[in-house]
Short mmCIF file of C-alpha atoms in Angstrom, two decimals:
data_model
loop_
_atom_site.label_atom_id
_atom_site.label_comp_id
_atom_site.label_asym_id
_atom_site.label_seq_id
_atom_site.Cartn_x
_atom_site.Cartn_y
_atom_site.Cartn_z
CA MET J 1 14.76 63.85 25.40
CA GLN J 2 14.89 60.96 24.10
CA LYS J 3 17.03 60.86 20.61
CA SER J 4 16.87 56.94 20.37
CA ASP J 5 13.03 56.90 20.64
CA GLY J 6 10.67 58.85 18.82
CA MET J 7 7.33 57.73 20.66
CA ASN J 8 8.86 59.45 23.77
CA TYR J 9 10.71 62.79 21.84
CA ALA J 10 9.97 65.41 24.08
CA PRO J 11 11.96 68.74 23.53
CA LYS J 12 12.52 70.99 25.65
CA GLY J 13 13.62 75.06 24.60
CA LYS J 14 14.27 78.14 26.21
CA PRO J 15 11.58 79.97 28.21
CA ASN J 16 9.45 82.19 26.93
CA ILE J 17 6.85 83.57 29.51
CA VAL J 18 3.99 85.37 27.63
CA VAL J 19 1.59 85.28 30.45
CA GLN J 20 1.68 85.62 34.56
CA LYS J 21 1.55 83.02 37.16
CA GLY J 22 -1.75 81.49 37.14
CA GLU J 23 -3.48 83.22 34.25
CA PHE J 24 -3.58 80.22 32.21
CA VAL J 25 -4.00 76.73 33.61
CA PHE J 26 -4.60 73.44 31.56
CA ALA J 27 -4.72 70.04 32.20
CA ALA J 28 -3.27 66.56 30.67
CA ILE J 29 -5.75 63.78 29.85
CA ALA J 30 -4.94 60.74 27.84
CA LEU J 31 -1.35 59.60 28.31
CA ASP J 32 -1.52 57.27 25.54
CA HIS J 33 1.62 58.81 23.42
CA GLY J 34 4.75 60.37 24.94
CA HIS J 35 4.23 63.53 22.47
CA ILE J 36 2.44 64.89 25.78
CA TYR J 37 5.37 65.28 27.46
CA GLY J 38 6.47 67.61 24.40
CA MET J 39 3.31 69.49 24.59
CA CYS J 40 3.41 69.91 28.02
CA ASN J 41 7.00 70.90 28.08
CA GLY J 42 6.19 73.44 25.45
CA LEU J 43 3.12 75.44 27.49
CA GLN J 44 4.59 75.45 30.54
CA GLU J 45 8.11 76.92 29.10
CA ALA J 46 5.88 79.92 27.79
CA GLY J 47 4.10 80.25 31.36
CA ALA J 48 1.29 77.85 31.31
CA GLU J 49 0.39 76.22 34.51
CA LEU J 50 -0.13 72.43 34.41
CA LYS J 51 -2.50 72.08 37.09
CA TRP J 52 -4.42 68.26 36.82
CA VAL J 53 -3.81 65.06 34.83
CA TYR J 54 -6.10 61.81 34.44
CA ASP J 55 -5.50 58.79 32.80
CA GLN J 56 -7.26 55.49 33.37
CA ASP J 57 -3.85 53.62 33.65
CA PRO J 58 -2.37 53.91 37.02
CA ALA J 59 1.06 53.50 35.43
CA LYS J 60 0.73 55.74 33.22
CA VAL J 61 -0.30 58.74 35.53
CA LYS J 62 2.83 57.80 38.12
CA ALA J 63 5.06 58.33 35.36
CA PHE J 64 3.68 61.59 34.23
CA VAL J 65 3.54 62.56 37.83
CA GLU J 66 7.10 61.82 38.43
CA ARG J 67 8.02 64.45 35.51
CA TYR J 68 5.73 66.81 36.69
CA PRO J 69 5.45 66.37 40.56
CA HIS J 70 3.21 69.17 41.28
CA VAL J 71 0.11 68.26 39.15
CA LYS J 72 -3.02 67.08 41.09
CA VAL J 73 -4.53 63.58 39.74
CA ALA J 74 -7.89 63.67 38.87
CA ALA J 75 -10.62 60.92 39.53
CA SER J 76 -12.38 61.52 36.19
CA GLU J 77 -12.25 63.71 33.27
CA GLN J 78 -15.11 65.13 34.31
CA GLU J 79 -13.60 66.43 37.61
CA ILE J 80 -11.30 68.41 35.19
CA PHE J 81 -14.12 69.88 32.76
CA ASP J 82 -15.95 71.16 36.40
CA ASP J 83 -12.98 73.60 36.88
CA ALA J 84 -13.75 76.60 35.91
CA GLU J 85 -9.96 77.66 36.52
CA VAL J 86 -8.61 75.12 33.41
CA LYS J 87 -8.61 77.00 29.96
CA LEU J 88 -7.05 74.17 27.64
CA ILE J 89 -7.07 70.43 27.67
CA ALA J 90 -3.88 68.58 26.41
CA SER J 91 -4.31 65.00 24.80
CA ALA J 92 -1.99 62.56 23.22
CA ALA J 93 -4.95 59.86 23.36
CA VAL J 94 -5.07 56.86 20.96
CA PRO J 95 -5.50 58.29 17.56
CA SER J 96 -8.81 57.15 16.71
CA GLU J 97 -10.29 58.37 20.21
CA ARG J 98 -8.62 61.72 19.75
CA GLY J 99 -11.42 64.00 18.40
CA ALA J 100 -14.20 62.49 20.13
CA LEU J 101 -12.23 63.79 23.48
CA GLY J 102 -11.87 67.24 21.75
CA VAL J 103 -15.83 67.34 21.31
CA ARG J 104 -16.23 66.54 25.00
CA ALA J 105 -13.71 69.02 25.66
CA MET J 106 -15.16 71.87 23.67
CA GLU J 107 -19.01 71.17 25.13
CA ASN J 108 -17.41 71.38 28.40
CA GLY J 109 -15.99 74.78 27.65
CA LYS J 110 -12.49 74.04 26.87
CA ASP J 111 -10.30 74.50 24.75
CA TYR J 112 -8.29 71.52 23.02
CA PHE J 113 -4.77 70.77 22.01
CA THR J 114 -4.30 67.23 20.54
CA ASP J 115 -1.45 65.15 19.66
CA LYS J 116 -1.29 64.43 15.56
CA ALA J 117 -3.07 63.02 13.94
CA PRO J 118 -6.08 64.59 15.41
CA PHE J 119 -8.31 62.15 13.56
CA THR J 120 -8.62 58.54 11.99
CA THR J 121 -11.95 59.63 9.78
CA LEU J 122 -13.62 62.07 7.80
CA ASP J 123 -16.34 61.33 10.32
CA GLN J 124 -14.48 62.52 13.40
CA LEU J 125 -13.51 65.48 11.60
CA ALA J 126 -16.96 66.77 10.56
CA ALA J 127 -17.90 66.23 14.62
CA ALA J 128 -15.39 68.56 15.67
CA LYS J 129 -15.73 71.17 13.09
CA ALA J 130 -19.45 71.28 13.95
CA THR J 131 -18.33 71.65 17.79
CA VAL J 132 -15.95 74.47 17.08
CA GLU J 133 -18.76 76.00 15.20
CA ALA J 134 -21.15 75.52 18.06
CA THR J 135 -19.16 76.40 20.97
CA GLY J 136 -16.50 78.75 19.84
CA ARG J 137 -13.84 76.92 21.27
CA LYS J 138 -10.30 75.98 19.61
CA PHE J 139 -9.71 72.75 18.60
CA ALA J 140 -5.31 73.09 18.27
CA VAL J 141 -3.13 70.13 17.02
CA TYR J 142 0.44 69.38 17.63
CA TYR J 143 2.13 69.04 14.47
CA SER J 144 5.56 68.77 16.05
CA GLU J 145 7.62 68.12 13.12
CA ARG J 146 7.06 72.14 12.51
CA LEU J 147 6.04 73.35 15.30
CA HIS J 148 8.80 72.06 17.84
CA VAL J 149 11.82 71.75 15.53
CA GLU J 150 14.36 75.03 15.87
CA SER J 151 15.68 74.64 12.21
CA ALA J 152 11.73 74.09 10.95
CA VAL J 153 10.70 77.48 13.01
CA PHE J 154 13.80 79.36 11.34
CA ALA J 155 12.87 78.46 7.76
CA GLY J 156 9.60 79.66 8.19
CA GLN J 157 10.97 82.84 9.26
CA LEU J 158 13.41 83.03 6.17
CA ILE J 159 10.62 82.37 3.60
CA GLU J 160 8.47 85.02 5.43
CA GLU J 161 11.31 87.47 4.79
CA GLY J 162 11.63 86.66 1.10
CA ALA J 163 15.01 84.83 1.32
CA ILE J 164 14.05 82.28 -1.36
CA GLY J 165 11.04 83.94 -3.20
CA ARG J 166 8.12 82.04 -3.87
CA VAL J 167 7.97 78.90 -2.53
CA VAL J 168 7.06 76.34 -5.64
CA GLN J 169 7.76 72.90 -3.88
CA VAL J 170 7.93 71.12 -0.42
CA ILE J 171 9.67 67.62 -0.52
CA GLY J 172 9.25 65.96 3.12
CA LEU J 173 11.30 62.74 4.03
CA GLY J 174 9.83 61.65 7.14
CA PRO J 175 11.55 58.16 7.96
CA HIS J 176 10.86 56.82 11.50
CA LEU J 177 12.43 54.19 13.62
CA LEU J 178 9.91 51.61 14.23
CA GLY J 179 11.16 50.10 17.89
CA HIS J 180 8.46 47.75 17.92
CA SER J 181 9.06 46.43 21.50
CA ASN J 182 8.52 49.88 22.90
CA ARG J 183 5.06 50.44 21.13
CA PRO J 184 1.37 49.76 22.58
CA ASP J 185 -0.91 47.18 21.03
CA TRP J 186 -2.93 50.10 19.45
CA PHE J 187 -0.27 51.22 17.45
CA PHE J 188 -0.30 48.13 15.30
CA LYS J 189 -3.82 48.02 14.55
CA LYS J 190 -4.90 50.24 11.79
CA GLU J 191 -8.60 51.07 13.20
CA ASN J 192 -6.41 52.76 15.97
CA TYR J 193 -3.79 54.82 14.15
CA GLY J 194 -5.32 55.47 10.80
CA GLY J 195 -2.68 54.29 8.50
CA ILE J 196 0.66 55.65 7.83
CA LEU J 197 -0.34 58.70 5.87
CA CYS J 198 -3.36 59.71 8.48
CA ASP J 199 -0.77 59.31 11.33
CA ILE J 200 2.88 60.77 10.57
CA GLY J 201 1.67 61.76 7.19
CA SER J 202 0.07 64.69 8.65
CA HIS J 203 3.18 66.24 9.54
CA GLN J 204 4.40 66.51 5.86
CA ILE J 205 1.22 67.64 4.72
CA GLU J 206 0.71 70.47 7.57
CA GLN J 207 4.51 71.70 6.88
CA PHE J 208 3.57 71.90 2.81
CA LEU J 209 0.21 74.08 3.44
CA HIS J 210 2.39 76.33 5.83
CA TYR J 211 5.65 76.96 4.24
CA ALA J 212 3.94 77.18 0.36
CA GLY J 213 0.96 79.38 1.89
CA CYS J 214 -1.55 77.10 0.67
CA LYS J 215 -5.00 77.20 1.93
CA ASP J 216 -6.16 73.98 0.25
CA ALA J 217 -4.48 71.38 -1.70
CA THR J 218 -5.34 68.35 -4.25
CA VAL J 219 -4.10 64.84 -3.30
CA VAL J 220 -2.94 63.51 -6.87
CA SER J 221 -1.65 60.32 -5.72
CA SER J 222 -1.00 58.24 -2.69
CA LYS J 223 0.37 54.64 -1.96
CA VAL J 224 0.79 52.87 1.02
CA ALA J 225 2.63 49.58 1.80
CA ASN J 226 4.03 46.70 4.39
CA TYR J 227 7.29 46.04 2.84
CA HIS J 228 9.34 44.65 6.07
CA ALA J 229 7.10 44.71 9.19
CA LYS J 230 5.07 41.13 8.05
CA ASP J 231 4.64 40.41 11.76
CA TYR J 232 2.28 43.27 12.17
CA PRO J 233 -0.30 43.02 9.24
CA GLU J 234 -2.09 45.67 9.83
CA LEU J 235 0.87 48.50 10.21
CA GLU J 236 1.49 50.13 7.24
CA ASP J 237 5.85 50.93 7.07
CA PHE J 238 5.92 52.88 3.94
CA GLY J 239 3.94 55.72 2.53
CA ASP J 240 4.05 58.62 -0.10
CA ALA J 241 1.84 61.05 -1.74
CA THR J 242 2.09 64.00 -4.16
CA LEU J 243 -0.12 67.21 -4.05
CA ILE J 244 -0.90 70.23 -5.66
CA GLY J 245 -1.57 73.66 -3.48
CA ASP J 246 -4.35 75.70 -4.94
CA ASN J 247 -1.59 78.43 -5.48
CA GLY J 248 0.04 75.77 -7.80
CA ALA J 249 3.11 74.62 -5.61
CA THR J 250 3.95 71.11 -5.14
CA ASN J 251 4.63 68.75 -2.59
CA TYR J 252 6.00 64.85 -2.47
CA PHE J 253 6.56 63.44 0.88
CA ARG J 254 7.72 59.84 1.95
CA VAL J 255 7.08 58.39 5.43
CA ASP J 256 8.22 55.17 6.64
CA TRP J 257 9.00 52.83 9.82
CA LEU J 258 12.08 51.57 7.89
CA THR J 259 15.20 53.47 9.55
CA PRO J 260 17.83 50.93 10.43
CA SER J 261 19.07 50.92 14.40
CA GLY J 262 22.58 51.90 13.03
CA LEU J 263 21.11 55.81 12.49
CA GLY J 264 22.18 58.11 15.87
CA THR J 265 18.71 58.86 16.32
CA TRP J 266 14.81 58.17 15.93
CA GLY J 267 14.67 59.29 12.14
CA ASP J 268 16.68 61.36 9.81
CA GLY J 269 13.91 63.96 8.91
CA ARG J 270 14.47 66.25 6.14
CA THR J 271 12.55 68.85 4.32
CA VAL J 272 13.76 70.65 1.00
CA ILE J 273 12.05 73.99 0.23
CA LEU J 274 12.31 75.15 -3.48
CA GLY J 275 11.58 78.79 -4.46
CA THR J 276 11.87 81.21 -7.32
CA GLU J 277 14.83 82.80 -5.58
CA GLY J 278 16.61 79.89 -3.67
CA TYR J 279 16.14 76.55 -1.68
CA ILE J 280 16.46 75.78 1.58
CA GLU J 281 17.36 72.38 3.03
CA LEU J 282 16.47 71.14 6.83
CA ARG J 283 18.27 68.33 8.69
CA LYS J 284 15.90 68.27 11.53
CA TYR J 285 17.25 65.85 13.69
CA ILE J 286 20.96 64.79 12.57
CA ASP J 287 23.51 65.53 10.08
CA ILE J 288 24.46 62.06 9.60
CA ALA J 289 28.11 60.99 9.91
CA ARG J 290 28.74 64.85 10.55
CA ASP J 291 26.98 66.21 13.30
CA PRO J 292 25.12 64.59 15.76
CA GLN J 293 23.36 67.37 16.61
CA GLY J 294 19.91 68.41 14.61
CA ASP J 295 18.24 71.78 13.66
CA GLN J 296 21.00 72.17 10.86
CA LEU J 297 19.61 74.51 7.79
CA TYR J 298 21.27 75.08 4.67
CA LEU J 299 20.05 78.05 2.67
CA VAL J 300 21.28 79.12 -0.79
CA ASN J 301 20.34 81.96 -2.93
CA GLN J 302 21.24 84.68 -5.09
CA GLN J 303 23.40 86.14 -2.06
CA GLY J 304 25.32 82.90 -1.76
CA GLU J 305 25.47 79.74 0.53
CA LYS J 306 25.06 79.51 4.21
CA HIS J 307 24.83 76.77 6.76
CA TYR J 308 22.80 77.64 10.40
CA SER J 309 23.45 75.27 13.22
CA LEU J 310 20.00 76.40 15.11
CA HIS J 311 19.81 74.03 17.92
CA GLY J 312 19.04 76.44 21.20
CA GLN J 313 19.00 79.25 18.96
CA VAL J 314 15.33 80.04 17.98
CA GLY J 315 13.17 78.77 20.21
CA PHE J 316 9.19 77.50 19.96
CA PRO J 317 7.14 80.24 19.50
CA PHE J 318 3.82 78.09 18.91
CA PHE J 319 3.46 77.65 22.47
CA GLY J 320 3.15 81.15 23.47
CA GLN J 321 0.94 82.33 20.32
CA LEU J 322 -1.49 79.33 21.26
CA ILE J 323 -1.71 80.42 24.48
CA LEU J 324 -2.44 84.26 23.99
CA ASP J 325 -4.73 82.87 21.16
CA CYS J 326 -6.68 81.12 23.62
CA LEU J 327 -6.94 84.19 26.08
CA ASN J 328 -7.46 87.05 23.48
CA ARG J 329 -9.60 84.47 20.63
CA THR J 330 -6.89 85.19 18.33
CA GLU J 331 -5.54 82.87 15.43
CA HIS J 332 -1.79 83.88 15.30
CA ALA J 333 -0.50 80.36 16.21
CA MET J 334 -2.18 78.60 13.46
CA THR J 335 -5.94 78.95 12.43
CA GLN J 336 -8.40 76.90 12.92
CA ALA J 337 -8.74 76.46 8.81
CA HIS J 338 -5.21 75.51 8.58
CA THR J 339 -5.41 73.06 11.35
CA PHE J 340 -8.29 71.20 10.25
CA LYS J 341 -7.37 71.57 6.20
CA ALA J 342 -4.26 69.67 7.20
CA ALA J 343 -6.16 66.72 9.06
CA GLU J 344 -8.46 66.68 5.84
CA LEU J 345 -6.09 66.26 3.75
CA CYS J 346 -4.04 63.82 5.22
CA LEU J 347 -7.37 61.43 5.67
CA ILE J 348 -7.92 61.56 1.65
CA ALA J 349 -4.82 60.61 1.23
CA GLN J 350 -4.58 57.85 3.40
CA ALA J 351 -8.23 56.71 1.90
CA ASN J 352 -7.02 57.19 -1.64
CA ALA J 353 -4.07 55.27 -1.49
CA ILE J 354 -2.87 52.42 -3.48
CA ARG J 355 -1.66 49.48 -1.66
CA VAL J 356 1.76 48.10 -3.09
CA GLU J 357 3.98 44.93 -1.88
#
């Protein structure tokens, strides 16, 4: 796990096996983003068997095989699609290519699990929706800043238990270290990455919908800027947005590529969740100048103040739930409607954003 490099940040958790050996086989196609490693780790920790890998770049395949030496290298994505054992395709393609790969996977009878952001245009979203409807397959998304962060998982459990009452506001801060020398060329091309609100903003909108229990929301305002990365004119290094949920809850989030190199990790991600009976603060990846370990949660409610240090304590239930959803055709990990709504709202926020300098 690379704490200094967000692009290759791949959490590992406690095994939580939900299937027998060989019962759920998956493959990895398109290794353009390092999140593929976190996705594969989570699925294998839940008992899934990684059988195949395919990418057009031999160097990426070589690095993947070094990490997972048992995996078979496919000559094409179609070789994987033709394997009846494979139930799920996991992918971290270039963002603008993720939707189309998902359509191909579903048309070949596979469920699909992609890194965020799943789309860069509303047309890609429409195509995926139509294919889900036509095939009955699943299009799942790795919204890792909630699903693969133990403090974020625990916050959801506290909210479900009523620890802070009705959630009325979520504030999300998603700063990231740019680390431009480690980034591929596509990362700096807006047509490929979709814009900052589409890309890392997708985490923030998804967690708002989840924590506040919204099925829909309205983007009230959004803006983007390139304040500092002038060598990369198509990169947006700042973005923020305000949303109102269909149940009256509100959301403000800020995302940026302005994290200084002096921070001990790739980004000081924080979330503050306000309820009618209390509030929660998450310090996801570091508690600056106090504790380099992330997954710190602070809870204040009518019973008092509590601090939880949650690293290694909670686990990541999403992956096992996703496997069982694929096998049983259920929707316990995340509903398809929620998955697509988070994607739609970040595309709308991006499309409507005011550009500032």
